[in-house]
mmCIF file of C-alpha atoms and ligand atoms in Angstrom:
data_model
loop_
_atom_site.group_PDB
_atom_site.id
_atom_site.type_symbol
_atom_site.label_atom_id
_atom_site.label_comp_id
_atom_site.label_asym_id
_atom_site.label_seq_id
_atom_site.Cartn_x
_atom_site.Cartn_y
_atom_site.Cartn_z
ATOM 1 C CA UNK A 199 4.147 -20.449 -13.655
ATOM 2 C CA UNK A 200 4.011 -16.696 -14.269
ATOM 3 C CA UNK A 201 7.049 -14.603 -13.333
ATOM 4 C CA UNK A 202 5.968 -12.201 -10.609
ATOM 5 C CA UNK A 203 6.780 -8.986 -8.790
ATOM 6 C CA UNK A 204 5.120 -8.717 -5.366
ATOM 7 C CA UNK A 205 4.818 -5.279 -3.804
ATOM 8 C CA UNK A 206 2.918 -5.503 -0.540
ATOM 9 C CA UNK A 207 5.455 -7.691 1.193
ATOM 10 C CA UNK A 208 6.204 -6.763 4.776
ATOM 11 C CA UNK A 209 9.233 -6.744 7.039
ATOM 12 C CA UNK A 210 10.122 -5.336 10.437
ATOM 13 C CA UNK A 211 13.374 -3.669 11.403
ATOM 14 C CA UNK A 212 14.463 -4.049 15.060
ATOM 15 C CA UNK A 213 13.439 -0.492 16.018
ATOM 16 C CA UNK A 214 9.835 -0.858 14.803
ATOM 17 C CA UNK A 215 8.739 -4.141 16.407
ATOM 18 C CA UNK A 216 7.186 -2.396 19.427
ATOM 19 C CA UNK A 217 4.904 -0.272 17.199
ATOM 20 C CA UNK A 218 3.642 -3.418 15.495
ATOM 21 C CA UNK A 219 2.917 -5.627 18.532
ATOM 22 C CA UNK A 220 -0.258 -3.764 19.653
ATOM 23 C CA UNK A 221 -1.856 -4.624 16.273
ATOM 24 C CA UNK A 222 -1.643 -8.298 17.238
ATOM 25 C CA UNK A 223 -3.486 -8.255 20.569
ATOM 26 C CA UNK A 224 -6.339 -10.395 19.192
ATOM 27 C CA UNK A 225 -4.012 -13.007 17.698
ATOM 28 C CA UNK A 226 -2.727 -16.112 19.524
ATOM 29 C CA UNK A 227 0.888 -15.696 20.787
ATOM 30 C CA UNK A 228 2.209 -18.656 18.787
ATOM 31 C CA UNK A 229 0.828 -17.138 15.563
ATOM 32 C CA UNK A 230 2.354 -13.742 16.451
ATOM 33 C CA UNK A 231 5.688 -15.474 17.053
ATOM 34 C CA UNK A 232 5.523 -17.140 13.636
ATOM 35 C CA UNK A 233 4.676 -13.852 11.908
ATOM 36 C CA UNK A 234 7.520 -12.024 13.666
ATOM 37 C CA UNK A 235 9.955 -14.708 12.561
ATOM 38 C CA UNK A 236 8.893 -14.217 8.937
ATOM 39 C CA UNK A 237 8.827 -10.401 9.177
ATOM 40 C CA UNK A 238 12.404 -10.234 10.444
ATOM 41 C CA UNK A 239 13.801 -12.799 7.985
ATOM 42 C CA UNK A 240 15.448 -11.764 4.740
ATOM 43 C CA UNK A 241 17.085 -15.095 4.014
ATOM 44 C CA UNK A 242 16.004 -18.648 3.294
ATOM 45 C CA UNK A 243 12.484 -18.450 4.734
ATOM 46 C CA UNK A 244 11.456 -15.538 2.516
ATOM 47 C CA UNK A 245 13.496 -16.445 -0.558
ATOM 48 C CA UNK A 246 12.382 -20.080 -0.675
ATOM 49 C CA UNK A 247 8.739 -18.984 -0.653
ATOM 50 C CA UNK A 248 9.482 -16.538 -3.466
ATOM 51 C CA UNK A 249 11.306 -19.198 -5.497
ATOM 52 C CA UNK A 250 8.497 -21.715 -5.014
ATOM 53 C CA UNK A 251 5.955 -19.204 -6.340
ATOM 54 C CA UNK A 252 7.773 -17.537 -9.203
ATOM 55 C CA UNK A 253 8.200 -14.257 -7.320
ATOM 56 C CA UNK A 254 11.275 -12.856 -9.006
ATOM 57 C CA UNK A 255 11.282 -9.681 -6.930
ATOM 58 C CA UNK A 256 9.637 -8.491 -3.713
ATOM 59 C CA UNK A 257 9.321 -4.791 -2.937
ATOM 60 C CA UNK A 258 9.614 -4.767 0.854
ATOM 61 C CA UNK A 259 7.774 -2.395 3.170
ATOM 62 C CA UNK A 260 7.484 -1.974 6.936
ATOM 63 C CA UNK A 261 4.594 -3.777 8.597
ATOM 64 C CA UNK A 262 2.524 -0.906 9.972
ATOM 65 C CA UNK A 263 1.773 1.318 11.641
ATOM 66 C CA UNK A 264 5.464 1.952 12.312
ATOM 67 C CA UNK A 265 6.498 5.440 13.377
ATOM 68 C CA UNK A 266 3.208 6.922 12.182
ATOM 69 C CA UNK A 267 1.778 6.278 15.679
ATOM 70 C CA UNK A 268 4.773 7.856 17.422
ATOM 71 C CA UNK A 269 3.772 10.976 19.391
ATOM 72 C CA UNK A 270 7.250 12.501 19.356
ATOM 73 C CA UNK A 271 8.047 13.805 15.890
ATOM 74 C CA UNK A 272 11.839 13.849 16.285
ATOM 75 C CA UNK A 273 11.789 10.200 17.417
ATOM 76 C CA UNK A 274 9.556 9.278 14.459
ATOM 77 C CA UNK A 275 11.900 10.967 11.968
ATOM 78 C CA UNK A 276 15.002 9.306 13.428
ATOM 79 C CA UNK A 277 13.425 5.847 13.620
ATOM 80 C CA UNK A 278 12.062 6.001 10.064
ATOM 81 C CA UNK A 279 15.502 6.895 8.743
ATOM 82 C CA UNK A 280 17.098 4.100 10.768
ATOM 83 C CA UNK A 281 14.575 1.602 9.365
ATOM 84 C CA UNK A 282 15.174 2.754 5.782
ATOM 85 C CA UNK A 283 18.933 2.359 6.217
ATOM 86 C CA UNK A 284 18.352 -1.106 7.691
ATOM 87 C CA UNK A 285 16.229 -2.101 4.687
ATOM 88 C CA UNK A 286 18.801 -0.715 2.247
ATOM 89 C CA UNK A 287 21.397 -2.938 3.943
ATOM 90 C CA UNK A 288 19.219 -6.022 3.499
ATOM 91 C CA UNK A 289 18.465 -5.169 -0.147
ATOM 92 C CA UNK A 290 22.200 -4.865 -0.785
ATOM 93 C CA UNK A 291 22.623 -8.531 0.186
ATOM 94 C CA UNK A 292 20.121 -9.644 -2.506
ATOM 95 C CA UNK A 293 19.687 -6.729 -4.930
ATOM 96 C CA UNK A 294 18.328 -8.936 -7.705
ATOM 97 C CA UNK A 295 15.479 -10.170 -5.438
ATOM 98 C CA UNK A 296 14.544 -7.240 -3.193
ATOM 99 C CA UNK A 297 13.530 -3.625 -3.662
ATOM 100 C CA UNK A 298 12.091 -1.253 -1.094
ATOM 101 C CA UNK A 299 9.412 1.257 -0.213
ATOM 102 C CA UNK A 300 10.452 4.024 2.164
ATOM 103 C CA UNK A 301 8.979 4.306 5.658
ATOM 104 C CA UNK A 302 8.144 7.929 6.450
ATOM 105 C CA UNK A 303 7.432 10.008 9.544
ATOM 106 C CA UNK A 304 4.297 11.705 8.224
ATOM 107 C CA UNK A 305 4.097 13.832 11.378
ATOM 108 C CA UNK A 306 6.330 16.308 9.501
ATOM 109 C CA UNK A 307 5.509 16.756 5.806
ATOM 110 C CA UNK A 308 8.829 18.401 4.881
ATOM 111 C CA UNK A 309 10.935 15.858 6.742
ATOM 112 C CA UNK A 310 8.898 13.074 5.084
ATOM 113 C CA UNK A 311 9.480 14.657 1.658
ATOM 114 C CA UNK A 312 13.236 14.937 2.347
ATOM 115 C CA UNK A 313 13.433 11.325 3.507
ATOM 116 C CA UNK A 314 11.429 10.154 0.470
ATOM 117 C CA UNK A 315 13.882 11.988 -1.781
ATOM 118 C CA UNK A 316 16.872 10.453 0.029
ATOM 119 C CA UNK A 317 15.360 6.971 -0.230
ATOM 120 C CA UNK A 318 14.507 7.295 -3.930
ATOM 121 C CA UNK A 319 17.705 9.009 -5.048
ATOM 122 C CA UNK A 320 20.333 7.502 -2.755
ATOM 123 C CA UNK A 321 18.879 4.159 -1.641
ATOM 124 C CA UNK A 322 17.119 3.508 -4.997
ATOM 125 C CA UNK A 323 13.764 2.732 -3.352
ATOM 126 C CA UNK A 324 10.604 2.597 -5.507
ATOM 127 C CA UNK A 325 8.580 5.125 -3.519
ATOM 128 C CA UNK A 326 6.951 4.860 -0.109
ATOM 129 C CA UNK A 327 4.324 2.899 1.738
ATOM 130 C CA UNK A 328 2.153 5.079 3.966
ATOM 131 C CA UNK A 329 0.021 3.434 6.636
ATOM 132 C CA UNK A 330 -3.133 5.540 6.389
ATOM 133 C CA UNK A 331 -3.682 8.543 8.665
ATOM 134 C CA UNK A 332 -1.001 9.784 11.042
ATOM 135 C CA UNK A 333 -2.434 10.440 14.512
ATOM 136 C CA UNK A 334 -5.727 11.302 12.792
ATOM 137 C CA UNK A 335 -4.318 13.460 9.981
ATOM 138 C CA UNK A 336 -5.090 12.299 6.419
ATOM 139 C CA UNK A 337 -3.020 12.985 3.317
ATOM 140 C CA UNK A 338 -5.477 15.553 1.914
ATOM 141 C CA UNK A 339 -4.576 17.869 4.820
ATOM 142 C CA UNK A 340 -3.195 21.176 3.442
ATOM 143 C CA UNK A 341 -0.029 20.684 5.504
ATOM 144 C CA UNK A 342 0.887 17.819 3.147
ATOM 145 C CA UNK A 343 1.152 20.027 0.033
ATOM 146 C CA UNK A 344 4.988 20.138 0.233
ATOM 147 C CA UNK A 345 4.988 16.358 0.463
ATOM 148 C CA UNK A 346 2.807 15.898 -2.626
ATOM 149 C CA UNK A 347 4.921 18.432 -4.537
ATOM 150 C CA UNK A 348 7.983 16.287 -3.864
ATOM 151 C CA UNK A 349 6.123 13.068 -4.761
ATOM 152 C CA UNK A 350 5.234 14.752 -8.059
ATOM 153 C CA UNK A 351 8.786 15.938 -8.686
ATOM 154 C CA UNK A 352 10.305 12.544 -7.917
ATOM 155 C CA UNK A 353 7.666 10.552 -9.841
ATOM 156 C CA UNK A 354 7.574 8.239 -6.817
ATOM 157 C CA UNK A 355 4.705 5.810 -6.231
ATOM 158 C CA UNK A 356 2.874 5.917 -2.890
ATOM 159 C CA UNK A 357 1.373 2.668 -1.625
ATOM 160 C CA UNK A 358 -1.473 3.579 0.741
ATOM 161 C CA UNK A 359 -1.773 0.747 3.252
ATOM 162 C CA UNK A 360 -4.672 0.223 5.697
ATOM 163 C CA UNK A 361 -4.495 1.138 9.341
ATOM 164 C CA UNK A 362 -7.010 1.219 12.207
ATOM 165 C CA UNK A 363 -9.347 4.245 12.209
ATOM 166 C CA UNK A 364 -8.958 6.883 14.940
ATOM 167 C CA UNK A 365 -12.277 5.779 16.434
ATOM 168 C CA UNK A 366 -13.952 2.460 15.564
ATOM 169 C CA UNK A 367 -17.335 2.854 13.897
ATOM 170 C CA UNK A 368 -20.355 2.287 16.177
ATOM 171 C CA UNK A 369 -21.711 0.132 13.346
ATOM 172 C CA UNK A 370 -19.107 -2.506 14.246
ATOM 173 C CA UNK A 371 -19.726 -2.374 17.999
ATOM 174 C CA UNK A 372 -19.902 -5.878 19.481
ATOM 175 C CA UNK A 373 -18.387 -7.510 16.370
ATOM 176 C CA UNK A 374 -14.630 -7.727 16.803
ATOM 177 C CA UNK A 375 -14.462 -10.086 13.843
ATOM 178 C CA UNK A 376 -15.681 -7.300 11.539
ATOM 179 C CA UNK A 377 -12.847 -4.977 12.541
ATOM 180 C CA UNK A 378 -9.533 -4.546 10.698
ATOM 181 C CA UNK A 379 -9.044 -6.537 7.505
ATOM 182 C CA UNK A 380 -12.515 -8.105 7.472
ATOM 183 C CA UNK A 381 -14.353 -4.847 6.731
ATOM 184 C CA UNK A 382 -13.098 -1.835 8.729
ATOM 185 C CA UNK A 383 -9.848 -1.280 6.816
ATOM 186 C CA UNK A 384 -11.536 -1.305 3.416
ATOM 187 C CA UNK A 385 -13.836 1.548 4.438
ATOM 188 C CA UNK A 386 -11.032 3.431 6.241
ATOM 189 C CA UNK A 387 -8.584 3.211 3.343
ATOM 190 C CA UNK A 388 -11.201 3.710 0.627
ATOM 191 C CA UNK A 389 -12.366 6.821 2.483
ATOM 192 C CA UNK A 390 -8.781 8.089 2.648
ATOM 193 C CA UNK A 391 -8.483 7.827 -1.142
ATOM 194 C CA UNK A 392 -11.838 9.559 -1.633
ATOM 195 C CA UNK A 393 -10.659 12.420 0.630
ATOM 196 C CA UNK A 394 -7.726 12.867 -1.784
ATOM 197 C CA UNK A 395 -10.037 12.715 -4.816
ATOM 198 C CA UNK A 396 -12.806 14.987 -3.495
ATOM 199 C CA UNK A 397 -10.267 17.297 -1.822
ATOM 200 C CA UNK A 398 -8.620 18.024 -5.182
ATOM 201 C CA UNK A 399 -5.195 16.561 -4.363
ATOM 202 C CA UNK A 400 -5.019 14.971 -7.814
ATOM 203 C CA UNK A 401 -6.122 18.222 -9.492
ATOM 204 C CA UNK A 402 -3.158 19.934 -7.842
ATOM 205 C CA UNK A 403 -0.795 16.967 -8.411
ATOM 206 C CA UNK A 404 -1.981 15.206 -11.566
ATOM 207 C CA UNK A 405 1.170 13.075 -11.763
ATOM 208 C CA UNK A 406 0.729 11.559 -8.279
ATOM 209 C CA UNK A 407 0.619 7.783 -8.399
ATOM 210 C CA UNK A 408 -1.184 5.939 -5.663
ATOM 211 C CA UNK A 409 -1.166 2.161 -5.167
ATOM 212 C CA UNK A 410 -3.890 0.391 -3.200
ATOM 213 C CA UNK A 411 -3.923 -3.199 -2.026
ATOM 214 C CA UNK A 412 -6.860 -5.565 -1.637
ATOM 215 C CA UNK A 413 -8.099 -5.036 -5.203
ATOM 216 C CA UNK A 414 -8.601 -1.325 -4.622
ATOM 217 C CA UNK A 415 -10.360 -1.373 -1.227
ATOM 218 C CA UNK A 416 -13.804 -1.764 -2.947
ATOM 219 C CA UNK A 417 -13.445 1.480 -4.969
ATOM 220 C CA UNK A 418 -13.466 -0.084 -8.484
ATOM 221 C CA UNK A 419 -16.954 -1.447 -7.767
ATOM 222 C CA UNK A 420 -18.390 1.959 -6.861
ATOM 223 C CA UNK A 421 -17.124 4.388 -9.532
ATOM 224 C CA UNK A 422 -20.487 5.140 -11.116
ATOM 225 C CA UNK A 423 -22.024 6.001 -7.755
ATOM 226 C CA UNK A 424 -19.194 8.428 -6.879
ATOM 227 C CA UNK A 425 -19.749 10.317 -10.132
ATOM 228 C CA UNK A 426 -23.504 10.352 -9.791
ATOM 229 C CA UNK A 427 -23.476 11.731 -6.225
ATOM 230 C CA UNK A 428 -20.633 14.194 -6.874
ATOM 231 C CA UNK A 429 -22.881 15.781 -9.509
ATOM 232 C CA UNK A 430 -25.847 15.902 -7.135
ATOM 233 C CA UNK A 431 -23.777 17.500 -4.363
ATOM 234 C CA UNK A 432 -22.156 20.003 -6.735
ATOM 235 C CA UNK A 433 -18.578 18.824 -6.131
ATOM 236 C CA UNK A 434 -16.146 21.198 -7.894
ATOM 237 C CA UNK A 435 -13.388 19.146 -9.503
ATOM 238 C CA UNK A 436 -11.802 19.292 -12.969
ATOM 239 C CA UNK A 437 -13.052 15.771 -13.756
ATOM 240 C CA UNK A 438 -15.645 13.306 -12.433
ATOM 241 C CA UNK A 439 -14.278 11.450 -9.340
ATOM 242 C CA UNK A 440 -13.983 8.144 -11.209
ATOM 243 C CA UNK A 441 -11.458 9.685 -13.618
ATOM 244 C CA UNK A 442 -8.966 10.321 -10.810
ATOM 245 C CA UNK A 443 -9.301 6.737 -9.622
ATOM 246 C CA UNK A 444 -8.696 5.559 -13.205
ATOM 247 C CA UNK A 445 -5.833 8.037 -13.850
ATOM 248 C CA UNK A 446 -3.964 8.189 -10.519
ATOM 249 C CA UNK A 447 -4.600 4.821 -8.855
ATOM 250 C CA UNK A 448 -3.093 1.359 -9.360
ATOM 251 C CA UNK A 449 -4.285 -1.660 -7.378
ATOM 252 C CA UNK A 450 -2.834 -4.977 -6.279
ATOM 253 C CA UNK A 451 -4.505 -8.302 -5.567
ATOM 254 C CA UNK A 452 -2.911 -8.487 -2.083
ATOM 255 C CA UNK A 453 -5.066 -10.422 0.367
ATOM 256 C CA UNK A 454 -7.855 -10.764 -2.189
ATOM 257 C CA UNK A 455 -7.337 -13.897 -4.220
ATOM 258 C CA UNK A 456 -10.719 -13.971 -5.903
ATOM 259 C CA UNK A 457 -11.636 -13.846 -9.593
ATOM 260 C CA UNK A 458 -14.800 -11.696 -9.438
ATOM 261 C CA UNK A 459 -13.219 -8.567 -7.907
ATOM 262 C CA UNK A 460 -10.185 -9.048 -10.182
ATOM 263 C CA UNK A 461 -12.452 -8.905 -13.244
ATOM 264 C CA UNK A 462 -14.149 -5.816 -11.811
ATOM 265 C CA UNK A 463 -10.809 -4.056 -11.168
ATOM 266 C CA UNK A 464 -9.558 -4.851 -14.691
ATOM 267 C CA UNK A 465 -12.814 -3.656 -16.261
ATOM 268 C CA UNK A 466 -13.097 -0.514 -14.105
ATOM 269 C CA UNK A 467 -9.478 0.703 -14.068
ATOM 270 C CA UNK A 468 -7.910 -0.913 -17.111
ATOM 271 C CA UNK A 469 -5.657 -3.973 -17.557
ATOM 272 C CA UNK A 470 -2.489 -1.918 -16.991
ATOM 273 C CA UNK A 471 -3.623 -0.803 -13.530
ATOM 274 C CA UNK A 472 -3.779 -4.178 -11.749
ATOM 275 C CA UNK A 473 -0.744 -5.879 -10.214
ATOM 276 C CA UNK A 474 0.145 -9.011 -8.276
ATOM 277 C CA UNK A 475 1.052 -8.990 -4.542
ATOM 278 C CA UNK A 476 0.657 -11.382 -1.641
ATOM 279 C CA UNK A 477 0.723 -9.356 1.638
ATOM 280 C CA UNK A 478 3.346 -11.688 3.093
ATOM 281 C CA UNK A 479 3.406 -12.915 5.813
ATOM 282 C CA UNK A 480 -0.227 -12.074 6.634
ATOM 283 C CA UNK A 481 -1.375 -14.010 3.591
ATOM 284 C CA UNK A 482 0.145 -17.167 2.233
ATOM 285 C CA UNK A 483 2.320 -16.547 -0.855
ATOM 286 C CA UNK A 484 1.444 -20.044 -2.098
ATOM 287 C CA UNK A 485 -2.276 -19.084 -2.164
ATOM 288 C CA UNK A 486 -1.489 -15.771 -3.868
ATOM 289 C CA UNK A 487 0.627 -17.400 -6.568
ATOM 290 C CA UNK A 488 -1.784 -20.271 -7.085
ATOM 291 C CA UNK A 489 -4.537 -17.700 -7.696
ATOM 292 C CA UNK A 490 -2.399 -15.637 -10.071
ATOM 293 C CA UNK A 491 -1.340 -18.720 -12.040
ATOM 294 C CA UNK A 492 -4.792 -20.302 -12.318
ATOM 295 C CA UNK A 493 -7.357 -17.478 -12.555
ATOM 296 C CA UNK A 494 -8.860 -17.520 -16.066
ATOM 297 C CA UNK A 495 -6.989 -14.793 -17.972
ATOM 298 C CA UNK A 496 -5.488 -14.277 -21.378
ATOM 299 C CA UNK A 497 -1.776 -15.201 -20.996
ATOM 300 C CA UNK A 498 -0.524 -11.757 -22.096
ATOM 301 C CA UNK A 499 -2.736 -10.138 -19.454
ATOM 302 C CA UNK A 500 -1.598 -12.658 -16.819
ATOM 303 C CA UNK A 501 2.032 -11.750 -17.507
ATOM 304 C CA UNK A 502 1.205 -8.030 -17.325
ATOM 305 C CA UNK A 503 -0.608 -8.332 -13.989
ATOM 306 C CA UNK A 504 1.944 -10.735 -12.517
ATOM 307 C CA UNK A 505 5.036 -8.766 -13.545
ATOM 308 C CA UNK A 506 5.018 -6.219 -16.355
ATOM 309 C CA UNK A 507 2.641 -3.614 -14.905
ATOM 310 C CA UNK A 508 4.638 -3.347 -11.671
ATOM 311 C CA UNK A 509 7.966 -3.350 -13.536
ATOM 312 C CA UNK A 510 6.763 -0.404 -15.622
ATOM 313 C CA UNK A 511 5.212 1.574 -12.741
ATOM 314 C CA UNK A 512 8.150 1.093 -10.375
ATOM 315 C CA UNK A 513 10.822 1.180 -13.110
ATOM 316 C CA UNK A 514 12.066 -2.320 -12.241
ATOM 317 C CA UNK A 515 13.419 -4.763 -14.747
HETATM 318 MN MN1 LIG B 94 -0.339 -5.488 4.160
#
């Protein structure tokens, strides 16, 4: 069994449960209860699953949307800080098994940058997980420049996690089963990344490191088309769009335990850009690990994807 680091592994702190519950309205109450039990556990339930699957370390992150849907900025800032301190306390109880991504109140770019710095420098977190747009504002917005400057300065990784769009697409009208993780989130999150690429965020911050789940939210499959159309539309960037996705983006296999897209991600982005993850507890860690351990791969590459690539990116050993 390959030794693994998993980095899209969710938890909930007591103050953030009420932001999460509305995302579960379509799910049966007994399933929601089971998920909540796993999200708020940092002991046997989580650790036994990690042990069973060779997950040496889990980088924990809030299950979204968290404070990013809070309308009052001061409340969002205070609750994010409280959640980060809570996570730091849990990590302290098992520092050889857990690491953390910061939760940030993106309503205020400077406060988010300050909290990221506090989390990275004082709490030794690996970076931050951001749950998509914040009340409709995406990360290419000019108001986020101070945030990206700090991300650059800290060398922190930003995991961009899906969230519901501001307005559901009319194309999905009448098909609830196509919303969220089925299809909607891939387009929403992929579009968010393309806003950063086409908006020049990575030209201004070439050291920014973005992590995407779900094998890259379909982007690795589409690189040629981005470059071809960017030329046609006269997009003014220093490099073709695909180069930013190859240079600034890492992807994980979270919630996408399938060989074909894995091969595409490796071929499109490079073997050092793909990492393991489960998306616990929304996916089964047993399924994730079984996929990682059995998918046909050269053993050196399996070890890199399962552990080494994440250890290098997040400076974990
Ligand atoms: Mn997730």
